[in-house]
PDB file of C-alpha atoms in Angstrom:
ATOM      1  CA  UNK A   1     118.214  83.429 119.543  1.00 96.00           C
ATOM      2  CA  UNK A   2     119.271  82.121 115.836  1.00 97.00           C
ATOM      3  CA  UNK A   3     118.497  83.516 112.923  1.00 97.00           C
ATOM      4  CA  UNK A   4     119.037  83.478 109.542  1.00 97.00           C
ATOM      5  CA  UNK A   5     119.871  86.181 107.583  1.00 97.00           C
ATOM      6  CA  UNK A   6     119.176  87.136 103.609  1.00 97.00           C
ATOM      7  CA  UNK A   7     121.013  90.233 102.697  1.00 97.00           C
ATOM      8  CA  UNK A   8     121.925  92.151  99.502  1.00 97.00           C
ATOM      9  CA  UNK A   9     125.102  92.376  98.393  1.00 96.00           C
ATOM     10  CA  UNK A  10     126.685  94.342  95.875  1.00 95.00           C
ATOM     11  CA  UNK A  11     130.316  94.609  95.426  1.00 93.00           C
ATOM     12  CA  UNK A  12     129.307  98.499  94.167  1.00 93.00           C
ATOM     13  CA  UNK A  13     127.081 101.067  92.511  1.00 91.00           C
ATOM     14  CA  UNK A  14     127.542  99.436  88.735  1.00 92.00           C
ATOM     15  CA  UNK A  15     128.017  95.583  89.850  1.00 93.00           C
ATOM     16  CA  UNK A  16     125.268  93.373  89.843  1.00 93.00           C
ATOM     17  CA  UNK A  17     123.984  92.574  93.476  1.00 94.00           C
ATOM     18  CA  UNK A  18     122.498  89.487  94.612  1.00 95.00           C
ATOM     19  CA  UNK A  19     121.316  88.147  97.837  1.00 96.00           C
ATOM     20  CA  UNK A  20     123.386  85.873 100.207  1.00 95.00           C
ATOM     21  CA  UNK A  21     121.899  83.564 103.525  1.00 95.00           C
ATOM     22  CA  UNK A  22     124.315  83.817 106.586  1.00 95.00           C
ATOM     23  CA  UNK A  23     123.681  82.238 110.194  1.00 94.00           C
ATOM     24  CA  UNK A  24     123.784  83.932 113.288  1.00 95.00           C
ATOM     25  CA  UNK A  25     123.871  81.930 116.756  1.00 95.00           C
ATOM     26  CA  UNK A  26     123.481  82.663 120.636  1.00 96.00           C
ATOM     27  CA  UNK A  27     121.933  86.496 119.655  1.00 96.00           C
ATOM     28  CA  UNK A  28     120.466  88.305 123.134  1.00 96.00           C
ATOM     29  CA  UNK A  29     117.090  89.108 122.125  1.00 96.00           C
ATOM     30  CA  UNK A  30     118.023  92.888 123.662  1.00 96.00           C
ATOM     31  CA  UNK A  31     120.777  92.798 120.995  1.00 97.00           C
ATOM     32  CA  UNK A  32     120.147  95.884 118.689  1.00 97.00           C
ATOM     33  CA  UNK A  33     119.722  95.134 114.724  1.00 97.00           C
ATOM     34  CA  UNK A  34     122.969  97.069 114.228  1.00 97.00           C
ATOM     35  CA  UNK A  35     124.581  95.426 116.661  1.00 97.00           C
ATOM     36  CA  UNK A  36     123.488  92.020 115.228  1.00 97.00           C
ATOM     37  CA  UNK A  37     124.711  92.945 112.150  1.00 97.00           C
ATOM     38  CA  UNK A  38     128.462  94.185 114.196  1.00 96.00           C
ATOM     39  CA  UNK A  39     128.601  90.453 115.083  1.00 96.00           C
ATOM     40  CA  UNK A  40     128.132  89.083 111.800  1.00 96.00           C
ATOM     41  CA  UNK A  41     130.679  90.774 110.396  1.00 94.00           C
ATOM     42  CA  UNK A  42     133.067  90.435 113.573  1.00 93.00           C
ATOM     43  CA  UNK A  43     132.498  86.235 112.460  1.00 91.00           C
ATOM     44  CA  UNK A  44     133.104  87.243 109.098  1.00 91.00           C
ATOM     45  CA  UNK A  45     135.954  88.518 109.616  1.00 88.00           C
ATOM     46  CA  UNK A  46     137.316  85.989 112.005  1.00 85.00           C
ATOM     47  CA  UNK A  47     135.982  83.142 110.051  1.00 78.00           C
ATOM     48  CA  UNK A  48     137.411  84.282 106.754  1.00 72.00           C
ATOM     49  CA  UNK A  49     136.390  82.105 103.706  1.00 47.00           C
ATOM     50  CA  UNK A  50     135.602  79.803 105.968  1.00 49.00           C
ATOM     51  CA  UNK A  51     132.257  80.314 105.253  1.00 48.00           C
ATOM     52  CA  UNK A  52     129.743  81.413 107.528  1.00 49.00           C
ATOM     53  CA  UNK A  53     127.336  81.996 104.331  1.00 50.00           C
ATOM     54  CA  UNK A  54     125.475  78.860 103.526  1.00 51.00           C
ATOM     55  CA  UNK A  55     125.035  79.627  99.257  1.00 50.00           C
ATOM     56  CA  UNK A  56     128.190  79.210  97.083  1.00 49.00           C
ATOM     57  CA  UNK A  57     129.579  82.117  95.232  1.00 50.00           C
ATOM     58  CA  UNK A  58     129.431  84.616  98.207  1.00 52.00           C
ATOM     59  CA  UNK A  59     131.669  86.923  99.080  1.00 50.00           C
ATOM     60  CA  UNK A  60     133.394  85.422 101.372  1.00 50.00           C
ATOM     61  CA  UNK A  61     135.060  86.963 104.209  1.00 66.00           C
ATOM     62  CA  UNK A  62     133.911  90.227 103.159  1.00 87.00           C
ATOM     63  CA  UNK A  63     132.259  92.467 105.858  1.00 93.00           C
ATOM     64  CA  UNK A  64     128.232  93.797 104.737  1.00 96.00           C
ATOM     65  CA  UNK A  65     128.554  96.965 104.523  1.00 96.00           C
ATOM     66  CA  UNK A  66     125.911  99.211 106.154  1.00 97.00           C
ATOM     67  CA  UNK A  67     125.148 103.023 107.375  1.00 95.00           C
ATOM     68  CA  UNK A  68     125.640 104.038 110.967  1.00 94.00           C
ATOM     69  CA  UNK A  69     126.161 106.960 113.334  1.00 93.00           C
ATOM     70  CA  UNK A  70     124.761 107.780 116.055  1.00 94.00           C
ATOM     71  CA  UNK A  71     123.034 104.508 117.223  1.00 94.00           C
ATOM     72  CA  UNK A  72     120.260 106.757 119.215  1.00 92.00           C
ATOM     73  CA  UNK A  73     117.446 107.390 116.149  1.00 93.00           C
ATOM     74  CA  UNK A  74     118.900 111.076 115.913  1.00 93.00           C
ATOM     75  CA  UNK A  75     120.853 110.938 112.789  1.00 93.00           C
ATOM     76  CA  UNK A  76     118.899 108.727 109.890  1.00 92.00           C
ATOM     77  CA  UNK A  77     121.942 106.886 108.675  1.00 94.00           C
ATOM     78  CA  UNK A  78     120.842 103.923 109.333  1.00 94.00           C
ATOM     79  CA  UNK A  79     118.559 103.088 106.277  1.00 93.00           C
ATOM     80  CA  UNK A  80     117.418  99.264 105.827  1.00 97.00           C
ATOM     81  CA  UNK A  81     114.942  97.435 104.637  1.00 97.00           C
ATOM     82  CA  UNK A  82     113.540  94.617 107.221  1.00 98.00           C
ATOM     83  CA  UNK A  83     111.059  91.969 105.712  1.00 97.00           C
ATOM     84  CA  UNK A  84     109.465  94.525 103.500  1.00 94.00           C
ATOM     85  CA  UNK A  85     109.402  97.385 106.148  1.00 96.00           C
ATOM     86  CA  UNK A  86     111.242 100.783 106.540  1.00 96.00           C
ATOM     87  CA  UNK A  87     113.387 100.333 109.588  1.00 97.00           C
ATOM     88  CA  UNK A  88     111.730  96.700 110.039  1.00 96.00           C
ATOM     89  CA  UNK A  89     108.453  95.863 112.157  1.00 95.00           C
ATOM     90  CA  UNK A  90     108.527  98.163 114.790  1.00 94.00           C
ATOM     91  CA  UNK A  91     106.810 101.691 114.704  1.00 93.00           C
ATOM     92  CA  UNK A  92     108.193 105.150 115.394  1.00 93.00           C
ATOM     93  CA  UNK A  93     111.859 103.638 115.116  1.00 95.00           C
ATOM     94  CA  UNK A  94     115.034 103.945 113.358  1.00 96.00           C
ATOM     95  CA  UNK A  95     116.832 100.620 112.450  1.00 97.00           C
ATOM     96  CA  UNK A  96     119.481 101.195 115.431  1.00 96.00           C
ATOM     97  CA  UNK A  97     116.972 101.504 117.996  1.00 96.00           C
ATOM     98  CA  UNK A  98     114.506  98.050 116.707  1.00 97.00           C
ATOM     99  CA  UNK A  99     115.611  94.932 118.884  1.00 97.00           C
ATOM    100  CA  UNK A 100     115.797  91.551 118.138  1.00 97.00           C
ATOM    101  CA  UNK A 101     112.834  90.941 120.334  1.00 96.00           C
ATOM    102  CA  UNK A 102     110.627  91.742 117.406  1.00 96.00           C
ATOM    103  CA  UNK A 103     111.454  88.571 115.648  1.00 97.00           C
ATOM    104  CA  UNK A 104     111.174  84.855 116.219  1.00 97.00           C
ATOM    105  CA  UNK A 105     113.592  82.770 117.201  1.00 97.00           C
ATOM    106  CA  UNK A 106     114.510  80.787 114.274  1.00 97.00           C
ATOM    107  CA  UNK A 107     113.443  83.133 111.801  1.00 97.00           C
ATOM    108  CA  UNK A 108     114.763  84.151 108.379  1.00 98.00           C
ATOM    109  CA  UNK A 109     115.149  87.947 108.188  1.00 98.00           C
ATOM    110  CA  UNK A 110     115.725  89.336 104.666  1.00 98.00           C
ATOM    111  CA  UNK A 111     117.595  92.852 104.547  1.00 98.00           C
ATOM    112  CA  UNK A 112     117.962  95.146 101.554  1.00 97.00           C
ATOM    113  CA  UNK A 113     118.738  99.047 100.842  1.00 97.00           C
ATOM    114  CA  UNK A 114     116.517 101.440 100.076  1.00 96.00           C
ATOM    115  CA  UNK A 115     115.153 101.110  96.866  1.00 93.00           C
ATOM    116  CA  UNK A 116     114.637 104.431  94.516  1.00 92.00           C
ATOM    117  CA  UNK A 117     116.133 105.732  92.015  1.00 91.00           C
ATOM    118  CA  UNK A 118     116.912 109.056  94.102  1.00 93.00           C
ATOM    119  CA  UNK A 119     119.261 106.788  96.600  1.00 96.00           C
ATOM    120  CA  UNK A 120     121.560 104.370  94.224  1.00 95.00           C
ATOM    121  CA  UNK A 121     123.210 101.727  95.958  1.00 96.00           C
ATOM    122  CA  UNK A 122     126.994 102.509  96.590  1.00 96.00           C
ATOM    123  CA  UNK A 123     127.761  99.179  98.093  1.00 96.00           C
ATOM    124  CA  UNK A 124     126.285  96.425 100.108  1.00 96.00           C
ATOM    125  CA  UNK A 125     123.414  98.189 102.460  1.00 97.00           C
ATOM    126  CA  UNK A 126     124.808 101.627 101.610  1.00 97.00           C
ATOM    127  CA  UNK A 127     123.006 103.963  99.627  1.00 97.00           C
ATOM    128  CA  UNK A 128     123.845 107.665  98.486  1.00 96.00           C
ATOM    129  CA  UNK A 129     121.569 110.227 100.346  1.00 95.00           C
ATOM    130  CA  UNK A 130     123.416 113.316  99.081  1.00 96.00           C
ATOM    131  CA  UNK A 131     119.701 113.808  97.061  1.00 96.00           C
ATOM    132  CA  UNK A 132     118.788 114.982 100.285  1.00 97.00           C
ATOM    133  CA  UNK A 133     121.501 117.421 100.858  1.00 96.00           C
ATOM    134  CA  UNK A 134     121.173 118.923  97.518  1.00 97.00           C
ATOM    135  CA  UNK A 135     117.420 119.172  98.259  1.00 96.00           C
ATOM    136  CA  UNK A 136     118.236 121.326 101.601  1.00 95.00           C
ATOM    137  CA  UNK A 137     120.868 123.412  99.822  1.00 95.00           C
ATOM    138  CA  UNK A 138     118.174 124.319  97.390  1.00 95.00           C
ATOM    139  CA  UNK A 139     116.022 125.892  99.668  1.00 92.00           C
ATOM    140  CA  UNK A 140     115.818 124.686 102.791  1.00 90.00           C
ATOM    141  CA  UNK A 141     117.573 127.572 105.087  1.00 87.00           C
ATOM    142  CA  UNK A 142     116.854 131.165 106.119  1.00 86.00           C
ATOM    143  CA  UNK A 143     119.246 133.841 104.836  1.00 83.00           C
ATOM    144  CA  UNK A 144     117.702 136.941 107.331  1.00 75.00           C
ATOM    145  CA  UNK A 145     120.577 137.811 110.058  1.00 74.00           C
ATOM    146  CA  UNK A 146     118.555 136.656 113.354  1.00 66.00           C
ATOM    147  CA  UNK A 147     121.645 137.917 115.573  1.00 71.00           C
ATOM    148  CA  UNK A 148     122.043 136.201 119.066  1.00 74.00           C
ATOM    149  CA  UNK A 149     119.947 134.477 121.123  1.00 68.00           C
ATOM    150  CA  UNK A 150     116.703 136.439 121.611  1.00 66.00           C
ATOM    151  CA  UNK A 151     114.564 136.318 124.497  1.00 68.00           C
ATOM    152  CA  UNK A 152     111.662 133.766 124.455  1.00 62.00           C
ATOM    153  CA  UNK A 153     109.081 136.434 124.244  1.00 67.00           C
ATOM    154  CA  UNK A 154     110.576 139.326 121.538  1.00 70.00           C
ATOM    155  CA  UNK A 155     108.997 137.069 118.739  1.00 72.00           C
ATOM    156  CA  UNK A 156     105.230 136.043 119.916  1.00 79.00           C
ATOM    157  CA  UNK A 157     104.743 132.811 118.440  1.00 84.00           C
ATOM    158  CA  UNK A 158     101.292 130.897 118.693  1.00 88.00           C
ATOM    159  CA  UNK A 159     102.205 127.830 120.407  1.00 89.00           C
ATOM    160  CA  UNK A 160     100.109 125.390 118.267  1.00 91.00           C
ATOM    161  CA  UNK A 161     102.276 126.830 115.352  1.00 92.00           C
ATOM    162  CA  UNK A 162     105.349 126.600 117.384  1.00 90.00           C
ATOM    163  CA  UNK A 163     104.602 122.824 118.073  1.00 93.00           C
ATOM    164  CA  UNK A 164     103.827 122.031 114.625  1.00 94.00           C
ATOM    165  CA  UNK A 165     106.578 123.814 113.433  1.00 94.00           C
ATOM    166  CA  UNK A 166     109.229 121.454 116.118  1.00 94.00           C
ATOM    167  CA  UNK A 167     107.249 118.354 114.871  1.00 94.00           C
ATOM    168  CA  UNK A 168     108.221 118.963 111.313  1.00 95.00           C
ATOM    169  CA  UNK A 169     111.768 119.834 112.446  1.00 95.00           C
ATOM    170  CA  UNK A 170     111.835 116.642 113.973  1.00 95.00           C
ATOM    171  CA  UNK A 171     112.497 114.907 110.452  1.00 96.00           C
ATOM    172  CA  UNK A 172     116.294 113.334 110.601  1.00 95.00           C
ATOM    173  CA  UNK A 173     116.088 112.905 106.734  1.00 95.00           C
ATOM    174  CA  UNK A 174     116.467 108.897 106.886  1.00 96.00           C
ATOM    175  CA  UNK A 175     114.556 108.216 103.232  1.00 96.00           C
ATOM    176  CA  UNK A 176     112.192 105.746 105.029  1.00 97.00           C
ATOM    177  CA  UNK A 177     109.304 107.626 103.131  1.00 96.00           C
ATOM    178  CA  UNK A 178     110.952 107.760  99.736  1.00 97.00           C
ATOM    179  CA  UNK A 179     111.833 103.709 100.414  1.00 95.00           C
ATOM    180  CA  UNK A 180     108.570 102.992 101.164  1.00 95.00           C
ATOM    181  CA  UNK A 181     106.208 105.094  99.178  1.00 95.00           C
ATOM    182  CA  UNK A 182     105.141 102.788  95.342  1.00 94.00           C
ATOM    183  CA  UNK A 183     106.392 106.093  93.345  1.00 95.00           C
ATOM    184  CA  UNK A 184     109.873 106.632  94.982  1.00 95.00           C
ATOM    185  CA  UNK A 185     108.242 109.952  96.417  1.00 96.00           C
ATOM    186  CA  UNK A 186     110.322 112.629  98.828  1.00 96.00           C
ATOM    187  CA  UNK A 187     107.300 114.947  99.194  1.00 96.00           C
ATOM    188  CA  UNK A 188     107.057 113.894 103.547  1.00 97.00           C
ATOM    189  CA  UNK A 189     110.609 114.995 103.820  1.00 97.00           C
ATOM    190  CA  UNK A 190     110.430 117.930 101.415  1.00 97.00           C
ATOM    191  CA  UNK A 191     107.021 118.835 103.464  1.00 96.00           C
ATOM    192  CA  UNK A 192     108.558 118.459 106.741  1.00 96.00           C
ATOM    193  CA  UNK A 193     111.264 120.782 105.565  1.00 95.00           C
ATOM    194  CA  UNK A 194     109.344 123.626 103.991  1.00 95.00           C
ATOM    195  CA  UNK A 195     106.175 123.508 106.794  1.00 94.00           C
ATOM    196  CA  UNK A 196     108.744 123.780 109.758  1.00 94.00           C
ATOM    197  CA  UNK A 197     109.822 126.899 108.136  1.00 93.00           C
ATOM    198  CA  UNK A 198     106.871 127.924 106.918  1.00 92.00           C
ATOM    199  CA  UNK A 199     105.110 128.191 110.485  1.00 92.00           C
ATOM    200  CA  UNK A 200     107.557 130.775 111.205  1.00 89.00           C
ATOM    201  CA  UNK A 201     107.776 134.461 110.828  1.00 87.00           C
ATOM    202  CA  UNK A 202     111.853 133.920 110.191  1.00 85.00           C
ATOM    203  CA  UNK A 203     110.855 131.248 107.272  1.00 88.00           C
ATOM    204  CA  UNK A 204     108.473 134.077 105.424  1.00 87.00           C
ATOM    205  CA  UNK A 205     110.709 136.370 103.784  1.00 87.00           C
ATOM    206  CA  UNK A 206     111.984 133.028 101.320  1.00 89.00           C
ATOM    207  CA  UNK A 207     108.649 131.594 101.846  1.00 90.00           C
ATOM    208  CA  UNK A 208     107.676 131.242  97.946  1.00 90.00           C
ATOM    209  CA  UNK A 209     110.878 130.966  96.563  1.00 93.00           C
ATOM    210  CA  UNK A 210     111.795 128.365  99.187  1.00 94.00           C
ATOM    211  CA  UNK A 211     108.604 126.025  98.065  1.00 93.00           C
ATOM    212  CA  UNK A 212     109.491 126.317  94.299  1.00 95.00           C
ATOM    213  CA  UNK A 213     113.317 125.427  94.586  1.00 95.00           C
ATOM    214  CA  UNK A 214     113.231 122.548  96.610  1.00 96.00           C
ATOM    215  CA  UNK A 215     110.228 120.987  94.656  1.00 96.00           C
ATOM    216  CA  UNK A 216     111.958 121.508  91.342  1.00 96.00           C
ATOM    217  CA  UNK A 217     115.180 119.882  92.786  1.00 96.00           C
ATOM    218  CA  UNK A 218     112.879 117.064  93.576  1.00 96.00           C
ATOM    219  CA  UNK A 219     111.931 116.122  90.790  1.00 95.00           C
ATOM    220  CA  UNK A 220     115.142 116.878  88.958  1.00 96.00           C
ATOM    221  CA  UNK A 221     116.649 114.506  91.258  1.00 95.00           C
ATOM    222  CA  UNK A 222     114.659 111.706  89.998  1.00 93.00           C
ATOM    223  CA  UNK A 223     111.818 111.238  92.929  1.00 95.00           C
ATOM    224  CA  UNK A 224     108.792 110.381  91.966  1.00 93.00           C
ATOM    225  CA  UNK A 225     105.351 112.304  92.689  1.00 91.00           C
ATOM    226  CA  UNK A 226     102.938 111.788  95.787  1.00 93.00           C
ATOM    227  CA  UNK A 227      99.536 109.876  95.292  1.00 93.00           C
ATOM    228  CA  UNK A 228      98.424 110.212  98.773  1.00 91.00           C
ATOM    229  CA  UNK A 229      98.928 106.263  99.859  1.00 93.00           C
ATOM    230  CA  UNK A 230      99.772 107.521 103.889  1.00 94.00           C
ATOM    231  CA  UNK A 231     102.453 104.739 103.723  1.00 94.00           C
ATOM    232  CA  UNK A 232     105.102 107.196 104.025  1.00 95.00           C
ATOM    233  CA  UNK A 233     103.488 108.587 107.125  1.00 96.00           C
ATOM    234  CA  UNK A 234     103.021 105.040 108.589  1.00 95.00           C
ATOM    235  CA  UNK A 235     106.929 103.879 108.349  1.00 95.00           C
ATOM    236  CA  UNK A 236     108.040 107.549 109.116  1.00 96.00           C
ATOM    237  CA  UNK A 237     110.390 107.147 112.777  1.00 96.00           C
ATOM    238  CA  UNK A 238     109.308 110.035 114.022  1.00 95.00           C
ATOM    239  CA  UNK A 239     105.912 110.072 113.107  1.00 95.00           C
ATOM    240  CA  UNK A 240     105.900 113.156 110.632  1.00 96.00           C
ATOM    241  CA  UNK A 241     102.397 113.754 109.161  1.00 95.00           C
ATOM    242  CA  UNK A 242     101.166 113.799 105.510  1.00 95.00           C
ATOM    243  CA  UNK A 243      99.328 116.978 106.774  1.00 95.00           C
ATOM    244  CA  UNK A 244     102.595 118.649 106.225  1.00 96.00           C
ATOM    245  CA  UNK A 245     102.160 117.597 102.662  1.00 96.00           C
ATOM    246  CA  UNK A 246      99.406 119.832 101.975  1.00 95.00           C
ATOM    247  CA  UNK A 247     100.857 122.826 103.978  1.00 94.00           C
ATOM    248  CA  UNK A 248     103.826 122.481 100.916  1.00 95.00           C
ATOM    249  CA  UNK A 249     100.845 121.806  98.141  1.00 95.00           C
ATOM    250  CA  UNK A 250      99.548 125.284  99.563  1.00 94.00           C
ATOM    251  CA  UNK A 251     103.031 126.988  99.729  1.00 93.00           C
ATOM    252  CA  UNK A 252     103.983 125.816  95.895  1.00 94.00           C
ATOM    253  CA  UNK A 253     100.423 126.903  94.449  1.00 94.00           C
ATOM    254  CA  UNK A 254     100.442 130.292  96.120  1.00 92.00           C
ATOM    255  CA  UNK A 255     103.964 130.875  94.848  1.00 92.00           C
ATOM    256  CA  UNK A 256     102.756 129.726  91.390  1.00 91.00           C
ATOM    257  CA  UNK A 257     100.276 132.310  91.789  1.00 91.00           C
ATOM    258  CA  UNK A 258     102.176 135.438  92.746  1.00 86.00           C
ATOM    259  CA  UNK A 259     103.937 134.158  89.773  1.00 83.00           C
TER     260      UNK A 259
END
């Protein structure tokens, strides 16, 4: 398979990007996007300023940079943009696990960061996520002493509770939401965060002060506010519902109450 390929590039967070139109030959349609992008820059680099990008003024020889890890849809590092989509057309999938099989032969595939003003490009593909991290370390942990291991059955948990509770957990913090939602909005992953707590006897102590830190860090990091669109639940890779949205609508207003 061919393809040609618009990406973004941006030498770093305070340069002016631009895109640039390589060509990519002989691609295995059960080639991974990632791994696509691996050979590019393997011809990049091989090529030099040779000149593998078709428009003048490129950078050359320069590798596109881009987030990776664990290549298996665990860890959410790898955040791109695909022809308008989070993670590209496939659903219920990071960008490492969507194939080349979900294009056309021939086609033109344009690739871009996430775009928000809570993830600022650092270079390339690459954007900073530490919003994120700063949103977890504002409330998103339990401080009671749970000890070691306990038996399955010392804390009775209703399993409908205990399944909702793992499918919130199953969030890997990509940023597909906040990429793909018109306001720049991280209320799915700040939802999936608090509910998966929040189900839990453990997650009630910090229950209220939990909801009101991590929302205020929210918006003091610059995301914007949730209108209800369901996009973010459409592109989300693991499927993480807007329900969870109004289980941390609930948690802030009660808080706000007791207040």
């Amino acid at each position: 398979m061919n393809f040609t390929l618009k990406i973004w590039r941006q030498a770093n967070a305070k340069a002016k990007g631009r895109f640039e139109t390589y060509k990519v030959t002989d691609i295995s349609p059960d080639t991974s996007f990632l791994e696509m992008l691996d050979i590019l820059n393997d011809q990049l680099v091989r090529e030099g300023s040779a000149a593998i990008a078709v428009e003048k003024g490129c950078q050359g020889s320069n590798p596109v940079a881009f987030d990776h890890d664990c290549r298996e849809g665990i860890c959410g590092m790898c955040s791109l943009y695909i022809n308008g989509r989070a993670h590209g057309p496939d659903n219920d999938v990071t960008t490492c696990q969507l194939h080349l099989r979900k294009f056309k032969d021939g086609a033109t595939i344009t690739i871009e960061p996430w775009r928000s003003r809570g993830f600022p490009v650092v270079k390339d593909l690459v954007v900073d996520r530490s919003a994120f991290d700063k949103i977890l370390q504002a409330g998103g942990f339990i401080s009671v002493n749970t000890g070691g291991v306990p038996d399955g059955n010392t804390i009775p948990i209703a399993k409908e509770k205990a399944d909702e509770s793992m499918d919130a957990a199953a969030c890997v913090g990509c940023g597909a939401c906040v990429a793909t939602c018109k306001n720049g909005s991280a209320m799915l992953f700040v939802a999936a965060r608090v509910s998966s707590l929040a189900l839990l006897p453990q997650g009630k102590i910090e229950a209220a002060r939990r909801a009101k830190a991590m929302v205020a860090k929210m918006d003091e990091l610059g995301f914007g506010t949730c209108t209800n669109t369901q996009a973010c639940e459409i592109e989300c890779p693991k499927g993480i519902s807007i329900a969870h949205i109004a289980r941390l609508n609930r948690e802030y207003l009660c808080a706000k109450l007791k207040d």
